[in-house]
GROMACS .gro file of C-alpha atoms in nm:
model
  253
    1MET     CA    1  -2.042  -0.467   1.652
    2LYS     CA    2  -2.442  -0.583   1.721
    3ALA     CA    3  -2.549  -0.345   1.409
    4THR     CA    4  -2.487  -0.475   1.067
    5LYS     CA    5  -2.208  -0.352   0.825
    6GLY     CA    6  -2.409  -0.126   0.659
    7ALA     CA    7  -2.566   0.041   0.943
    8PHE     CA    8  -2.249   0.064   1.116
    9PHE     CA    9  -2.132   0.289   0.801
   10THR     CA   10  -2.478   0.457   0.763
   11LEU     CA   11  -2.381   0.587   1.126
   12LEU     CA   12  -2.052   0.657   1.074
   13ILE     CA   13  -2.094   0.850   0.769
   14SER     CA   14  -2.412   1.031   0.943
   15SER     CA   15  -2.237   1.110   1.262
   16LEU     CA   16  -1.888   1.281   1.040
   17HIS     CA   17  -2.169   1.478   0.844
   18GLN     CA   18  -2.361   1.592   1.138
   19GLN     CA   19  -2.050   1.662   1.349
   20GLY     CA   20  -1.854   1.861   1.102
   21VAL     CA   21  -1.581   1.646   1.144
   22HIS     CA   22  -1.447   1.603   0.766
   23ALA     CA   23  -1.073   1.587   0.867
   24ARG     CA   24  -1.071   1.817   0.580
   25ASN     CA   25  -0.725   1.822   0.376
   26PHE     CA   26  -0.623   1.464   0.553
   27ARG     CA   27  -0.394   1.364   0.333
   28PHE     CA   28  -0.052   1.167   0.391
   29LYS     CA   29   0.175   1.344   0.664
   30LYS     CA   30   0.426   1.136   0.760
   31PHE     CA   31   0.735   1.288   0.607
   32ASP     CA   32   0.976   1.244   0.861
   33ASP     CA   33   1.036   1.268   1.313
   34PRO     CA   34   0.911   1.547   1.398
   35GLY     CA   35   1.123   1.862   1.525
   36THR     CA   36   1.302   1.871   1.173
   37VAL     CA   37   1.426   2.194   1.153
   38GLY     CA   38   1.273   2.396   0.836
   39LEU     CA   39   1.033   2.140   0.753
   40GLU     CA   40   0.805   2.188   1.037
   41SER     CA   41   0.628   2.508   0.848
   42VAL     CA   42   0.605   2.317   0.537
   43ILE     CA   43   0.409   1.980   0.660
   44ASP     CA   44   0.124   2.166   0.722
   45ASP     CA   45   0.103   2.346   0.410
   46VAL     CA   46   0.220   2.045   0.175
   47ASP     CA   47  -0.043   1.950  -0.064
   48PHE     CA   48  -0.094   1.676  -0.306
   49PRO     CA   49  -0.009   1.659  -0.569
   50LEU     CA   50   0.321   1.796  -0.512
   51ASP     CA   51   0.465   2.107  -0.634
   52LYS     CA   52   0.822   2.176  -0.761
   53THR     CA   53   0.858   2.363  -0.381
   54GLU     CA   54   0.716   2.119  -0.179
   55LYS     CA   55   0.910   1.794  -0.396
   56ASP     CA   56   1.221   1.953  -0.334
   57THR     CA   57   1.181   2.072   0.033
   58LEU     CA   58   1.094   1.715   0.106
   59ARG     CA   59   1.351   1.559  -0.055
   60LYS     CA   60   1.634   1.797   0.119
   61LEU     CA   61   1.517   1.847   0.510
   62SER     CA   62   1.295   1.492   0.532
   63LYS     CA   63   1.364   1.123   0.492
   64SER     CA   64   1.065   1.101   0.306
   65VAL     CA   65   1.131   0.786   0.055
   66SER     CA   66   1.186   0.843  -0.317
   67VAL     CA   67   0.972   1.183  -0.396
   68TYR     CA   68   0.911   1.130  -0.771
   69ASP     CA   69   0.656   1.297  -0.987
   70GLU     CA   70   0.500   1.134  -1.294
   71GLU     CA   71   0.685   1.358  -1.528
   72GLU     CA   72   1.028   1.313  -1.432
   73VAL     CA   73   0.968   0.864  -1.412
   74CYS     CA   74   0.695   0.795  -1.578
   75ARG     CA   75   0.767   0.970  -1.901
   76ASN     CA   76   0.758   0.631  -2.130
   77VAL     CA   77   0.417   0.543  -1.903
   78ASP     CA   78   0.080   0.649  -1.949
   79LEU     CA   79  -0.072   0.620  -1.634
   80GLN     CA   80  -0.354   0.797  -1.731
   81ILE     CA   81  -0.438   0.362  -1.859
   82CYS     CA   82  -0.386   0.265  -1.509
   83ARG     CA   83  -0.610   0.505  -1.350
   84ASP     CA   84  -0.870   0.424  -1.599
   85ASP     CA   85  -0.847   0.090  -1.528
   86LEU     CA   86  -0.860   0.127  -1.114
   87THR     CA   87  -1.178   0.313  -1.226
   88VAL     CA   88  -1.334   0.033  -1.375
   89LYS     CA   89  -1.204  -0.223  -1.080
   90GLY     CA   90  -1.388   0.069  -0.850
   91LEU     CA   91  -1.027   0.186  -0.682
   92TYR     CA   92  -0.960   0.521  -0.793
   93PRO     CA   93  -1.042   0.747  -0.734
   94VAL     CA   94  -0.803   0.751  -0.410
   95THR     CA   95  -1.059   0.777  -0.116
   96HIS     CA   96  -1.031   1.028   0.199
   97PRO     CA   97  -1.153   1.082   0.531
   98ASP     CA   98  -1.277   1.454   0.435
   99SER     CA   99  -1.499   1.334   0.103
  100THR     CA  100  -1.771   1.442   0.050
  101ASP     CA  101  -1.922   1.170  -0.128
  102ARG     CA  102  -2.128   0.903   0.093
  103SER     CA  103  -2.000   0.645  -0.146
  104ASP     CA  104  -1.619   0.695  -0.121
  105LEU     CA  105  -1.692   0.740   0.277
  106ARG     CA  106  -1.782   0.393   0.283
  107LYS     CA  107  -1.479   0.247   0.085
  108PHE     CA  108  -1.250   0.467   0.269
  109TRP     CA  109  -1.424   0.343   0.595
  110ALA     CA  110  -1.423   0.001   0.512
  111ASP     CA  111  -1.048  -0.012   0.388
  112PHE     CA  112  -0.977   0.098   0.751
  113GLU     CA  113  -1.229  -0.116   0.910
  114GLU     CA  114  -1.018  -0.440   0.794
  115THR     CA  115  -0.656  -0.237   0.865
  116VAL     CA  116  -0.788  -0.221   1.215
  117THR     CA  117  -0.910  -0.570   1.229
  118VAL     CA  118  -0.595  -0.742   1.107
  119GLN     CA  119  -0.385  -0.526   1.387
  120LYS     CA  120  -0.614  -0.600   1.631
  121HIS     CA  121  -0.538  -0.996   1.520
  122LEU     CA  122  -0.157  -0.938   1.510
  123LYS     CA  123  -0.200  -0.773   1.900
  124ALA     CA  124  -0.349  -1.052   2.017
  125TYR     CA  125  -0.128  -1.364   1.869
  126LYS     CA  126   0.160  -1.103   2.034
  127LYS     CA  127   0.013  -1.102   2.354
  128ASN     CA  128  -0.086  -1.470   2.354
  129PRO     CA  129   0.105  -1.662   2.086
  130CYS     CA  130  -0.063  -1.990   2.236
  131MET     CA  131  -0.392  -1.882   2.115
  132VAL     CA  132  -0.540  -1.985   1.754
  133ASP     CA  133  -0.328  -1.822   1.489
  134PRO     CA  134  -0.575  -1.576   1.296
  135LEU     CA  135  -0.388  -1.572   0.945
  136PRO     CA  136  -0.622  -1.847   0.776
  137GLU     CA  137  -0.855  -1.545   0.859
  138VAL     CA  138  -0.648  -1.242   0.740
  139MET     CA  139  -0.510  -1.427   0.448
  140PRO     CA  140  -0.633  -1.765   0.346
  141GLN     CA  141  -0.439  -1.792   0.021
  142MET     CA  142  -0.034  -1.707   0.002
  143THR     CA  143   0.242  -1.765  -0.113
  144GLN     CA  144   0.424  -2.126  -0.056
  145TYR     CA  145   0.734  -1.957   0.076
  146TRP     CA  146   0.556  -1.843   0.375
  147ARG     CA  147   0.410  -2.181   0.488
  148GLY     CA  148   0.426  -2.245   0.854
  149LEU     CA  149   0.467  -1.881   0.903
  150ASN     CA  150   0.273  -1.762   1.210
  151ILE     CA  151   0.026  -1.388   1.166
  152LEU     CA  152   0.352  -1.235   1.288
  153GLU     CA  153   0.656  -1.353   1.055
  154VAL     CA  154   0.437  -1.262   0.768
  155ALA     CA  155   0.397  -0.959   0.865
  156GLU     CA  156   0.733  -0.921   0.905
  157ALA     CA  157   0.806  -1.075   0.580
  158VAL     CA  158   0.660  -0.838   0.370
  159ARG     CA  159   0.813  -0.525   0.600
  160ASP     CA  160   1.052  -0.371   0.350
  161GLU     CA  161   1.168  -0.662   0.194
  162PHE     CA  162   1.392  -0.647  -0.102
  163PRO     CA  163   1.216  -0.569  -0.421
  164GLY     CA  164   1.132  -0.910  -0.659
  165LEU     CA  165   1.277  -1.145  -0.407
  166TYR     CA  166   1.011  -1.362  -0.420
  167HIS     CA  167   0.984  -1.292  -0.770
  168TYR     CA  168   1.326  -1.444  -0.803
  169ARG     CA  169   1.264  -1.728  -0.581
  170MET     CA  170   0.935  -1.812  -0.760
  171LEU     CA  171   1.174  -1.835  -1.134
  172ALA     CA  172   1.439  -2.043  -0.928
  173ASP     CA  173   1.201  -2.313  -0.832
  174TRP     CA  174   1.031  -2.276  -1.163
  175VAL     CA  175   1.385  -2.352  -1.366
  176ALA     CA  176   1.497  -2.593  -1.126
  177ASN     CA  177   1.185  -2.819  -1.143
  178LYS     CA  178   1.183  -2.767  -1.530
  179GLU     CA  179   0.822  -2.605  -1.508
  180VAL     CA  180   0.911  -2.337  -1.764
  181ASN     CA  181   0.823  -2.414  -2.123
  182TYR     CA  182   1.019  -2.190  -2.340
  183ASP     CA  183   0.910  -2.087  -2.725
  184ASP     CA  184   1.192  -2.128  -2.946
  185VAL     CA  185   0.996  -1.903  -3.222
  186ILE     CA  186   1.004  -1.569  -2.982
  187VAL     CA  187   1.312  -1.622  -2.766
  188PRO     CA  188   1.543  -1.840  -3.023
  189LYS     CA  189   1.842  -1.965  -2.832
  190THR     CA  190   2.188  -1.981  -3.035
  191GLY     CA  191   2.271  -2.308  -2.961
  192GLN     CA  192   2.123  -2.634  -2.792
  193ILE     CA  193   2.162  -2.489  -2.458
  194ASP     CA  194   2.118  -2.118  -2.411
  195PHE     CA  195   2.192  -2.008  -2.040
  196ILE     CA  196   2.182  -1.603  -2.160
  197ARG     CA  197   1.854  -1.690  -2.323
  198ARG     CA  198   1.676  -1.851  -2.036
  199GLU     CA  199   1.806  -1.828  -1.699
  200VAL     CA  200   1.984  -1.455  -1.724
  201MET     CA  201   1.670  -1.369  -1.937
  202LEU     CA  202   1.394  -1.455  -1.682
  203SER     CA  203   1.612  -1.310  -1.357
  204ASP     CA  204   1.621  -0.983  -1.631
  205MET     CA  205   1.234  -1.050  -1.646
  206VAL     CA  206   1.188  -0.984  -1.276
  207GLY     CA  207   1.414  -0.657  -1.285
  208PHE     CA  208   1.309  -0.486  -1.564
  209ALA     CA  209   0.925  -0.546  -1.398
  210VAL     CA  210   1.074  -0.383  -1.077
  211ARG     CA  211   1.244  -0.062  -1.272
  212ALA     CA  212   0.900  -0.030  -1.478
  213VAL     CA  213   0.671  -0.053  -1.168
  214GLY     CA  214   0.865   0.122  -0.872
  215PRO     CA  215   0.907   0.430  -0.980
  216CYS     CA  216   0.529   0.511  -1.126
  217ASN     CA  217   0.429   0.330  -0.785
  218PHE     CA  218   0.593   0.617  -0.585
  219SER     CA  219   0.504   0.897  -0.812
  220LEU     CA  220   0.113   0.791  -0.766
  221LYS     CA  221   0.181   0.787  -0.420
  222TRP     CA  222   0.294   1.145  -0.426
  223SER     CA  223   0.028   1.281  -0.658
  224GLU     CA  224  -0.248   1.095  -0.431
  225GLY     CA  225  -0.142   1.128  -0.082
  226ARG     CA  226  -0.342   0.896   0.062
  227ALA     CA  227  -0.301   0.966   0.473
  228ARG     CA  228  -0.116   0.588   0.576
  229PRO     CA  229  -0.389   0.385   0.821
  230GLU     CA  230  -0.166   0.456   1.112
  231GLU     CA  231  -0.205   0.831   1.078
  232LEU     CA  232  -0.566   0.817   1.058
  233ALA     CA  233  -0.575   0.598   1.430
  234PHE     CA  234  -0.339   0.881   1.567
  235ALA     CA  235  -0.566   1.107   1.436
  236ILE     CA  236  -0.846   0.947   1.581
  237SER     CA  237  -0.663   0.831   1.953
  238LYS     CA  238  -0.619   1.237   1.953
  239LYS     CA  239  -0.992   1.299   1.879
  240GLU     CA  240  -0.914   1.480   1.553
  241ILE     CA  241  -1.122   1.272   1.407
  242ASN     CA  242  -1.409   1.130   1.626
  243VAL     CA  243  -1.551   0.777   1.540
  244PRO     CA  244  -1.909   0.680   1.701
  245THR     CA  245  -1.930   0.489   2.049
  246SER     CA  246  -2.115   0.219   1.844
  247SER     CA  247  -1.828   0.153   1.629
  248LYS     CA  248  -1.581  -0.026   1.846
  249SER     CA  249  -1.475  -0.259   1.662
  250THR     CA  250  -1.315   0.017   1.398
  251LYS     CA  251  -1.164   0.212   1.665
  252PRO     CA  252  -0.789   0.149   1.708
  253SER     CA  253  -0.683  -0.037   2.057
   0.00000   0.00000   0.00000
């Protein structure tokens, strides 16, 4: 890409506005395989956050994963605090390709450009496994459990991994290496050796974290409805969303 990244985004946003291509209401629609009986009439009308009819329809007719709303699973969690914290970090509100705010558009396309870059690395390494592994460019730091893995193996390692898998392994290693310092005042032992208030407690902490965070994560997904990168890439390939020819580095191959 000859132009600077700032110039690229200015050109991209300007082009989208001039062409009138705002991908109006471009949201998550990867509910199921095409042709599911009774679902097609709903997909185009789905809006976020989901209403009760949309939620019930997706649950009954699609293979959508964990369709929840905040009232069902986050009654004891104040998600507004979470949203406020994300706002401070510049991660909220969620950006979409149909935003009318230029700053939001810059953020959205920056995220997408990063995703496309990683995919290009993956495709290049898959095509030529003898090339230098591009993983350090994509992930300069990573867990010790992925050391020795290449970029394809790391991508596979995070695909549908069991919740808490690496957290359990990390805690088990800490215990085995005697790297855990317990506070007997906060968690008093019942005797000199207390397996329940040590190892079992650590294991339960991971389980609790997964239970507390997981449902709220999914409720936020179904509240915001941000399209997945592959949905945007497909739309670009079908010319439903135009990307300027000068931004070839961002066009999915």
